CSV table of C-alpha atoms in Angstrom, one decimal:
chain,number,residue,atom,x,y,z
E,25,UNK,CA,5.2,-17.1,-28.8
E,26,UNK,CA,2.1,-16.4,-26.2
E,27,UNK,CA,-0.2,-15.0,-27.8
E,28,UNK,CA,-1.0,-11.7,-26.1
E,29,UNK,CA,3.3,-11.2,-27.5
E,30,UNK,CA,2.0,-10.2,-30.9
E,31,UNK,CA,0.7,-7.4,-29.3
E,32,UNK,CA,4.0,-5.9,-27.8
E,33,UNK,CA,5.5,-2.9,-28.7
E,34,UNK,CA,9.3,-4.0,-29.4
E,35,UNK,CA,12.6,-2.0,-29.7
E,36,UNK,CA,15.8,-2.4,-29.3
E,37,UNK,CA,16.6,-0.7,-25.9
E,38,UNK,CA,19.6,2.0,-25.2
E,39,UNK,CA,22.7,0.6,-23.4
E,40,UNK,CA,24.1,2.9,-20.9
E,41,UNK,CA,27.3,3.1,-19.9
E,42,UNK,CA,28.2,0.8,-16.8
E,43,UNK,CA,27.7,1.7,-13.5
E,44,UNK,CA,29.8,-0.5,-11.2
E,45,UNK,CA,29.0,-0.6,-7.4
E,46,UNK,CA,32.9,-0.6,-6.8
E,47,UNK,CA,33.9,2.6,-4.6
E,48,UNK,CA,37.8,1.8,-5.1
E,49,UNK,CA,37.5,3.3,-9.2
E,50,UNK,CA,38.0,5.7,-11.4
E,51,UNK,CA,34.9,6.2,-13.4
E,52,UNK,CA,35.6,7.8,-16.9
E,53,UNK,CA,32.7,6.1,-18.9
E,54,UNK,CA,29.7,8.1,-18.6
E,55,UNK,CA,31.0,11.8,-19.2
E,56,UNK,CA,29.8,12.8,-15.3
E,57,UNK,CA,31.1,15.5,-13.9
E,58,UNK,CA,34.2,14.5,-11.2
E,59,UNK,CA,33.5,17.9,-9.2
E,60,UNK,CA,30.2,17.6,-6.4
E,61,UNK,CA,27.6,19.8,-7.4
E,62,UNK,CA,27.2,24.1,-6.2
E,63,UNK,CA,27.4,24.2,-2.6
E,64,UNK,CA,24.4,26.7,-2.5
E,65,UNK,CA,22.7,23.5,-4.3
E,66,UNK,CA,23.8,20.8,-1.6
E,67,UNK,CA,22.8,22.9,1.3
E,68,UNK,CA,19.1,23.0,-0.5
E,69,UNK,CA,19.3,19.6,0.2
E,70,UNK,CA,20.3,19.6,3.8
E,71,UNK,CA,17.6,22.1,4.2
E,72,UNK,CA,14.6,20.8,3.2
E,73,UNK,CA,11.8,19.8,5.3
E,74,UNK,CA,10.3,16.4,5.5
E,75,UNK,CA,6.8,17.8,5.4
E,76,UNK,CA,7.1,19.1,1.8
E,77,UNK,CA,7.4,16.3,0.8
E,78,UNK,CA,4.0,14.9,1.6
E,79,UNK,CA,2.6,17.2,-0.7
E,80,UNK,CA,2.7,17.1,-4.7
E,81,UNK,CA,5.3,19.1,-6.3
E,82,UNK,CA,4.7,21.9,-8.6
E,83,UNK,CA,3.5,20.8,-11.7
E,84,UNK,CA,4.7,23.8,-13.5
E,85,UNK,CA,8.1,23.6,-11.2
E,86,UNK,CA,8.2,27.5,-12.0
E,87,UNK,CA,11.0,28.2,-9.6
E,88,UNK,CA,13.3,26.6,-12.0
E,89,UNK,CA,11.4,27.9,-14.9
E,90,UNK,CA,11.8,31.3,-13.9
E,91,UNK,CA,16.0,30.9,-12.9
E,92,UNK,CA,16.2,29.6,-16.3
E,93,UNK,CA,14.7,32.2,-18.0
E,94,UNK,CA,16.5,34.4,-16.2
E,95,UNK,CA,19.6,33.1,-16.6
E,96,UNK,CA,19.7,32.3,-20.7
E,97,UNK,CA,17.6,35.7,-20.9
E,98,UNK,CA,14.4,34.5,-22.3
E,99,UNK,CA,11.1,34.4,-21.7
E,100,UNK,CA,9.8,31.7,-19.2
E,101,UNK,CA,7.3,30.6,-21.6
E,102,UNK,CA,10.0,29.4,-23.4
E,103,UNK,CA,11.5,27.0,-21.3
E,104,UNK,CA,10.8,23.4,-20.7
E,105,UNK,CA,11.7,21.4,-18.1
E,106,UNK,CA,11.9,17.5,-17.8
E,107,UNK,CA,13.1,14.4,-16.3
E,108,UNK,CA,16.9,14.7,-17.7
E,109,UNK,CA,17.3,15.9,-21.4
E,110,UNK,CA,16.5,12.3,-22.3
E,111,UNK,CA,12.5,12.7,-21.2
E,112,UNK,CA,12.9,16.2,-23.0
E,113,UNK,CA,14.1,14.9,-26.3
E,114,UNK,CA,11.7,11.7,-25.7
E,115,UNK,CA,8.9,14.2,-26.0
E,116,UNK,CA,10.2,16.2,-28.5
E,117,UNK,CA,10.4,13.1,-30.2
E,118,UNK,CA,6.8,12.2,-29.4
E,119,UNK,CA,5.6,15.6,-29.9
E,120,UNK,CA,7.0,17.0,-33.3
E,121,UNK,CA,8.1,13.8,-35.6
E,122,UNK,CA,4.7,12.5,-36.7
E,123,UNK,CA,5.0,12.9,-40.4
E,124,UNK,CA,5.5,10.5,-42.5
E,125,UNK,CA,8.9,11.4,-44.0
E,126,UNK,CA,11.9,10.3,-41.7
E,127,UNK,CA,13.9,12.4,-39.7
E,128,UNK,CA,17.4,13.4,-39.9
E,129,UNK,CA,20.4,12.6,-37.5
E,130,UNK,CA,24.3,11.7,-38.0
E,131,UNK,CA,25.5,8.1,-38.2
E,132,UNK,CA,27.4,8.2,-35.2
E,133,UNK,CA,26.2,10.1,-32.3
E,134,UNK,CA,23.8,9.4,-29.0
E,135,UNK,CA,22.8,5.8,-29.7
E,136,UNK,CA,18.6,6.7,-27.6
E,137,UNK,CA,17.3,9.2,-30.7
E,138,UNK,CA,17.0,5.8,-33.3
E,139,UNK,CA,15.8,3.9,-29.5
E,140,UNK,CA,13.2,6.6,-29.7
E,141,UNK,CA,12.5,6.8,-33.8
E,142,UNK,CA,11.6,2.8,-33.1
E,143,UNK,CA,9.6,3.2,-30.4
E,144,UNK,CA,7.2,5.9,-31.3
E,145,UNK,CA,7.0,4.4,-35.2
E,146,UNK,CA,8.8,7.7,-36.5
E,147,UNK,CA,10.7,7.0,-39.7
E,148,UNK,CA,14.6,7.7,-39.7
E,149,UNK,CA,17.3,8.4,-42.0
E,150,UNK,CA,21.3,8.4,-40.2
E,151,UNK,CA,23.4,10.9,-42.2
E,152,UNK,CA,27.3,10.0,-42.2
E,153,UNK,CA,29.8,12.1,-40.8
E,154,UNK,CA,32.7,12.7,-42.7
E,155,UNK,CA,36.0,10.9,-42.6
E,156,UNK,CA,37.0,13.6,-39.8
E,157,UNK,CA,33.7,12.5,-37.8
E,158,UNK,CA,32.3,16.0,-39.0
E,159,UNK,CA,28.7,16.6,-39.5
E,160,UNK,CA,28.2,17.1,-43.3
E,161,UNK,CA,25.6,20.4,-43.5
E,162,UNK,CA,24.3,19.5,-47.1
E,163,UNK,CA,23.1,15.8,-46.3
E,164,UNK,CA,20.4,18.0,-43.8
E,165,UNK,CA,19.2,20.1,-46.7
E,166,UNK,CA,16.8,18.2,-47.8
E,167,UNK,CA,13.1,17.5,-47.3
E,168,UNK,CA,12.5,15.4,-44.8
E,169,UNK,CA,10.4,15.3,-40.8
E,170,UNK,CA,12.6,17.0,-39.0
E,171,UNK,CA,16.1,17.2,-37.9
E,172,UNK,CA,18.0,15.9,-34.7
E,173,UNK,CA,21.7,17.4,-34.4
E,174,UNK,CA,24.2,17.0,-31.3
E,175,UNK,CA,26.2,20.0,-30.9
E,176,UNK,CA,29.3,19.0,-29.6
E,177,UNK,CA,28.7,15.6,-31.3
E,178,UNK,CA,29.0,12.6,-28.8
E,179,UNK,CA,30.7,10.3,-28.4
E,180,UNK,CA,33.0,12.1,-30.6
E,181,UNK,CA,33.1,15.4,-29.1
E,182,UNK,CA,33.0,17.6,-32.4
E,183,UNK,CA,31.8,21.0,-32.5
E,184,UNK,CA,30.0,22.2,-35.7
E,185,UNK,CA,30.3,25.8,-36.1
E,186,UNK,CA,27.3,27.9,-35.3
E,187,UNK,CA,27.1,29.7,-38.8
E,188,UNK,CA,26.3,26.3,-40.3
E,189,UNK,CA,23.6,24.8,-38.2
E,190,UNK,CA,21.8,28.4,-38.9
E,191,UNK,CA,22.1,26.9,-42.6
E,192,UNK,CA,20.3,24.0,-41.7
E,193,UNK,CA,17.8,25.0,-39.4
E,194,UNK,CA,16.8,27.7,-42.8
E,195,UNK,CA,16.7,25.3,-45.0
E,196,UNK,CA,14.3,23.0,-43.4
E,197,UNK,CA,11.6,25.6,-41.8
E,198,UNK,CA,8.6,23.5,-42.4
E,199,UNK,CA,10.0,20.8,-39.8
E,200,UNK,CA,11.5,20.9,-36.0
E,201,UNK,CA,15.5,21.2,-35.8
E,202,UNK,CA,16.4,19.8,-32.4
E,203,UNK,CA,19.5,21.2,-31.3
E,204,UNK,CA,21.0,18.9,-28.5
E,205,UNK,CA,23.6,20.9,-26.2
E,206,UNK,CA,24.2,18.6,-23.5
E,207,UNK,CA,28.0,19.2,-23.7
E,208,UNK,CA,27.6,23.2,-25.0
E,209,UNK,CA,29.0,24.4,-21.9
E,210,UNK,CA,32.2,23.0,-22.3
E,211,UNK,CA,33.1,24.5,-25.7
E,212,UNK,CA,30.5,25.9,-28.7
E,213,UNK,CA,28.7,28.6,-29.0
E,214,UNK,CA,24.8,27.9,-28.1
E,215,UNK,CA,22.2,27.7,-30.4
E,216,UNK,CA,19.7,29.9,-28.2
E,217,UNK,CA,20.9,32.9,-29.9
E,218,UNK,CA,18.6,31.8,-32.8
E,219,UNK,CA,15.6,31.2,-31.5
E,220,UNK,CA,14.2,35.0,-32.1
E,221,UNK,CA,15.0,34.1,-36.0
E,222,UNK,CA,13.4,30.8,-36.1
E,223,UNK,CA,10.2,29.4,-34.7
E,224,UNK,CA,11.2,25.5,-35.8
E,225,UNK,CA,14.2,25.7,-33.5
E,226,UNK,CA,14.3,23.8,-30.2
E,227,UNK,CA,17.7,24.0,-28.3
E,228,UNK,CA,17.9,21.0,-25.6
E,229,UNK,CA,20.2,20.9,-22.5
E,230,UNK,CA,20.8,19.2,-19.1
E,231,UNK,CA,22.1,19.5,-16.0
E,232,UNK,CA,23.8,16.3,-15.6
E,233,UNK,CA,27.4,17.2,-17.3
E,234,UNK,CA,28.4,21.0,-16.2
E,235,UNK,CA,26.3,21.3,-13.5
E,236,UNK,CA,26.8,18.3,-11.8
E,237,UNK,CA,23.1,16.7,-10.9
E,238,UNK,CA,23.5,13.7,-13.3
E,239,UNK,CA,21.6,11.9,-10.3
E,240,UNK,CA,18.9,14.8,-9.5
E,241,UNK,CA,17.5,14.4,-13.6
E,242,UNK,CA,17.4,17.8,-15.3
E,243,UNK,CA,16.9,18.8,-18.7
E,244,UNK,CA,15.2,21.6,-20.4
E,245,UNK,CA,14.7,22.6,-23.8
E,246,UNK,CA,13.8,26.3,-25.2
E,247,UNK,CA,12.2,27.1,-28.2
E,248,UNK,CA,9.4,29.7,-29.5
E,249,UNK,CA,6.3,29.8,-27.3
E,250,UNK,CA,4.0,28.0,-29.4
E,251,UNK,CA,6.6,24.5,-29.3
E,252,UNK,CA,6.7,24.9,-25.5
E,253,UNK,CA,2.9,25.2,-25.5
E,254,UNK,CA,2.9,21.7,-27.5
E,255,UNK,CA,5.1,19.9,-25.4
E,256,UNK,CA,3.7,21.1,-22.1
E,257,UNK,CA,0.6,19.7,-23.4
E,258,UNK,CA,1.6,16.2,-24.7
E,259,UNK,CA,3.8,16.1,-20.9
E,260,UNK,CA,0.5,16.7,-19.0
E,261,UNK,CA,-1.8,14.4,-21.1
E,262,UNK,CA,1.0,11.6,-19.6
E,263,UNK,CA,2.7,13.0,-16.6
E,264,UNK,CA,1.9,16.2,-14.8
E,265,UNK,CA,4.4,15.7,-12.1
E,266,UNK,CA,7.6,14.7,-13.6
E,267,UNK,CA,10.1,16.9,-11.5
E,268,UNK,CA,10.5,16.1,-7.7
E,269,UNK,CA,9.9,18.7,-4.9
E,270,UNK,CA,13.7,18.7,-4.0
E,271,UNK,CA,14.9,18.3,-7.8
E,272,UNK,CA,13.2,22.0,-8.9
E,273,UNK,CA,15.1,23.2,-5.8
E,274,UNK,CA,18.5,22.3,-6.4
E,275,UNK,CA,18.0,23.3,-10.0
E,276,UNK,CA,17.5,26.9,-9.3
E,277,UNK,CA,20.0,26.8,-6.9
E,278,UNK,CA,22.3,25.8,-9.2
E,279,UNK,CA,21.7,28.5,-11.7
E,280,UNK,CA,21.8,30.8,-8.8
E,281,UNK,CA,25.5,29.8,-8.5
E,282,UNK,CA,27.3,31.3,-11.3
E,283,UNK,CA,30.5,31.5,-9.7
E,284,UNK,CA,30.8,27.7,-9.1
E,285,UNK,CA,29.8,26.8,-12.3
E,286,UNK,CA,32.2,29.1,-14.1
E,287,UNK,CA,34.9,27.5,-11.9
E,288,UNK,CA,34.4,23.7,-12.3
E,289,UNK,CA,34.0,24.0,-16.3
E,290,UNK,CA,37.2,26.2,-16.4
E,291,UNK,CA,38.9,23.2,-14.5
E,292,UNK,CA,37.6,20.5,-16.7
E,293,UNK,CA,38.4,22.5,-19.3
E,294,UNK,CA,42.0,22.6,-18.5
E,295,UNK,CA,42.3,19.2,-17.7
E,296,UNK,CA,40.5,18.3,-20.9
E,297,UNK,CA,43.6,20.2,-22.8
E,298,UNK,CA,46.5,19.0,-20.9
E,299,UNK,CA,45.4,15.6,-21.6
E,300,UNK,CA,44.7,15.9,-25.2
E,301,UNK,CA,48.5,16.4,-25.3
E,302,UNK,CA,49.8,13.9,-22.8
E,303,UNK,CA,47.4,11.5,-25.0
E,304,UNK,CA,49.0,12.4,-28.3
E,305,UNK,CA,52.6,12.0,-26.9
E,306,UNK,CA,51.3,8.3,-26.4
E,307,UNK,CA,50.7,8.1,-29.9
E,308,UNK,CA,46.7,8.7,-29.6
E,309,UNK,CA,44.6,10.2,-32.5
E,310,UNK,CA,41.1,11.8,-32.0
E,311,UNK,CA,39.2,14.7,-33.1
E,312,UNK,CA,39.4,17.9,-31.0
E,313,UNK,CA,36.8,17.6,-28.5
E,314,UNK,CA,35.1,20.8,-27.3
E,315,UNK,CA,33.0,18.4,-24.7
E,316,UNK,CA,33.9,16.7,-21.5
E,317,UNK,CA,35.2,13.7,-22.8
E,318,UNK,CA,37.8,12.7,-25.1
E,319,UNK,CA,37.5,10.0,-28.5
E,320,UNK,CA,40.8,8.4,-29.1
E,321,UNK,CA,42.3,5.8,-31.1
E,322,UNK,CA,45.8,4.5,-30.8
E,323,UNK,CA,47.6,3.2,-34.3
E,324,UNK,CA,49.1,0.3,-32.9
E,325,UNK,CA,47.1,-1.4,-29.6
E,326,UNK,CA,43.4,-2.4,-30.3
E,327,UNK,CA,40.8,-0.1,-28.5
E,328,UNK,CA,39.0,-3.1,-26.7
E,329,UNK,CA,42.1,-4.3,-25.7
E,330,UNK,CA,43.2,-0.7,-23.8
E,331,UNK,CA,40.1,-0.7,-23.0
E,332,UNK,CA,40.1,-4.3,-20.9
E,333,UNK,CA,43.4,-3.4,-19.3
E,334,UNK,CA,42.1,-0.5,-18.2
E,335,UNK,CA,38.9,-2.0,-16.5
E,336,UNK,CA,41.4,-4.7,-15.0
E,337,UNK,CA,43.4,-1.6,-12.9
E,338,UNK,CA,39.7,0.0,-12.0
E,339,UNK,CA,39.6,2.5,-14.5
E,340,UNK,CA,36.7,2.4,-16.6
E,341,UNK,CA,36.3,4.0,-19.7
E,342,UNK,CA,33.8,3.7,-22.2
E,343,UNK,CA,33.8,1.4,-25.5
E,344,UNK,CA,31.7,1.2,-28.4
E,345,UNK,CA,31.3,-2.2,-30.0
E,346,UNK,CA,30.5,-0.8,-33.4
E,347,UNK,CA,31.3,0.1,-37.3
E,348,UNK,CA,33.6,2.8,-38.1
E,349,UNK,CA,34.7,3.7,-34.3
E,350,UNK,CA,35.1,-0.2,-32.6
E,351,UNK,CA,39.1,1.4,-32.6
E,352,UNK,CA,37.9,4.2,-30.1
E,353,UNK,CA,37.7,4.4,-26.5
E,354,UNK,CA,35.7,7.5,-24.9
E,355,UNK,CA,37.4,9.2,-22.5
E,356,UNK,CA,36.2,11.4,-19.6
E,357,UNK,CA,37.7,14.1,-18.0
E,358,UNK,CA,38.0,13.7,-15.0
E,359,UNK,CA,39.5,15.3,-12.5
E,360,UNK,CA,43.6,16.0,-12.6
E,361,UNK,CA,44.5,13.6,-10.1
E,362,UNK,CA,42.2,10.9,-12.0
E,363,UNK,CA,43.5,12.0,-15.3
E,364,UNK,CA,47.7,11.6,-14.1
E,365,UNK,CA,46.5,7.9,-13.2
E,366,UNK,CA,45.3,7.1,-16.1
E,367,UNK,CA,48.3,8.7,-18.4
E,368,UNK,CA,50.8,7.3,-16.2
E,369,UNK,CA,49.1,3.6,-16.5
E,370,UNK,CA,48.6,3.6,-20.5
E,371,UNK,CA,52.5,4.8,-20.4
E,372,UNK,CA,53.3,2.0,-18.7
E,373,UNK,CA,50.9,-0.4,-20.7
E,374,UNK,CA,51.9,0.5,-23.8
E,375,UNK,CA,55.8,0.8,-23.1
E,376,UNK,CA,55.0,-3.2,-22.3
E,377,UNK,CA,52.9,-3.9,-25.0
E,378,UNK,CA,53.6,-2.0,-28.4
């Protein structure tokens, strides 16, 4: 080992889902959205002018701020706005777990918030979810440095019911409850309803699953003022211009679009259901999802081995090499088309092979 190595700051990095360059796919591993993004949001696109961009963007990127708070119907100083909800929550992180108790999150859920506990030194404490892969609201009332809950769950797609996160964001007022929505829109009732009630309560979403601008990088978070106040200051001590010229843009575009956003949700939606069933007449198992993506688990065929037939015909899907769901592929929806392919080719698979 060089020397200057003992020096260096290491973790054991997040694994994202795989990205093939292939065009001839269907992509079902990284819960995107199959439909483009709002129309009104593309055409910003088209529209922009090349001399904008020779100028800094708006640190503040208040045009967004101000559709957002428009939109969820509070105030814009209680919105914050990042590179994706994973520089959010890295932030957050950053910003509100410096005690020296750990923090709180399930066992199995979004494999970056222990990526970020090592990282930034923050001590950690995985709570396990029941034998249904529920989230168990006592093991969070307790003391500890704060509180990290996905609501739907991922990768299993379970929704805990508002009425008990309330429980545990009152128990544990002394602390910061991150709420993490990323797949809210697609089943759940939001979190945001709470935050007149409590001022330890920061509610995280994105833009990358409903709305469609996984590749533009939008998250936001809302919270009381004085948590926006803290994270806006720990963002500009390291990077006043996180969001891009044309990326604020689109953003409010997008929320400008109600119609189209209503529409492709309601269509993945209804894909999401039909193919819970055509799933379970294959003899598939899995919690009821109320995300965009489905966790299943077939009795008799092995998950990696679904799953490597599957990548052999160009569909990918996404599996997790890990205790307690290595038995478990995550599915997304995609769209109907996408979806009929892959039922028809697991019907065919398995009628060959169980």
């Amino acid at each position: 080992m060089a020397a200057w190595e003992k020096n260096v700051r290491r973790v054991i990095p997040y694994t994202p889902g795989e990205q093939p360059v292939r065009s001839d796919i269907i992509k079902l591993n990284t819960n995107e959205n199959p439909y483009p993004p709002s129309p009104e949001a593309l055409k910003v696109l088209q529209n922009m002018e090349g001399q904008i961009l020779r100028k800094y963007p708006d640190p503040a990127a208040e045009e967004l701020i101000q559709e957002l708070a428009g939109y969820y119907r509070v105030n814009p100083q209680q919105v914050f706005v990042g590179v994706g909800s994973d520089d959010v929550l890295a932030m957050s992180f950053l910003t509100f777990f410096n005690g020296k108790k750990p923090i709180l999150f399930p066992d199995i859920t979004y494999s970056f918030y222990d990526v970020w506990a090592d990282l930034f030194r923050i001590p950690y404490e995985r709570q396990p979810l029941n034998d249904k892969f529920e989230i168990c609201t006592e093991d969070y009332k307790k003391d500890c440095g704060g509180i990290v809950i996905p609501n739907p769950n991922a990768p299993t797609g379970v929704e805990k019911d508002l009425s008990e996160l309330e429980e545990i964001i009152a128990a544990n007022q002394d602390v910061i409850v991150i709420i993490d929505e990323a797949y809210i829109d697609f089943g759940g009732e939001s979190a945001i309803k709470l935050l007149s009630e409590y001022d330890n309560l920061l509610v995280v979403q994105t833009f990358s699953k409903s709305r469609s601008l996984a590749g533009m990088r939008i998250g936001y978070a809302f919270g009381n003022e004085k948590l926006i106040k803290y994270l806006n200051d720990a963002k500009y001590s390291f990077n006043s211009y996180t969001m891009n010229t044309v990326t604020v843009a689109m953003g409010a575009a997008s929320v400008r679009d109600e119609a189209y956003f209503r529409e492709t949700i309601d269509k993945i939606i209804f894909t999401r259901e039909w193919t819970k069933k055509e799933l379970a007449r294959l003899g598939f198992v899995f919690p009821d999802s109320s995300s965009n993506f489905i966790f299943a688990s077939h009795s008799k065929c092995p998950a990696v081995k679904i799953f490597e037939a599957l990548k052999s015909q160009g569909i990918y899907v996404r599996y997790f090499d890990k205790p307690r769901i290595d038995n478990y592929l995550r599915i997304t929806i995609g769209t109907d088309q996408e979806m009929k392919i892959l039922i028809e080719f697991l019907k065919q698979y398995l009628g060959e092979n169980v």
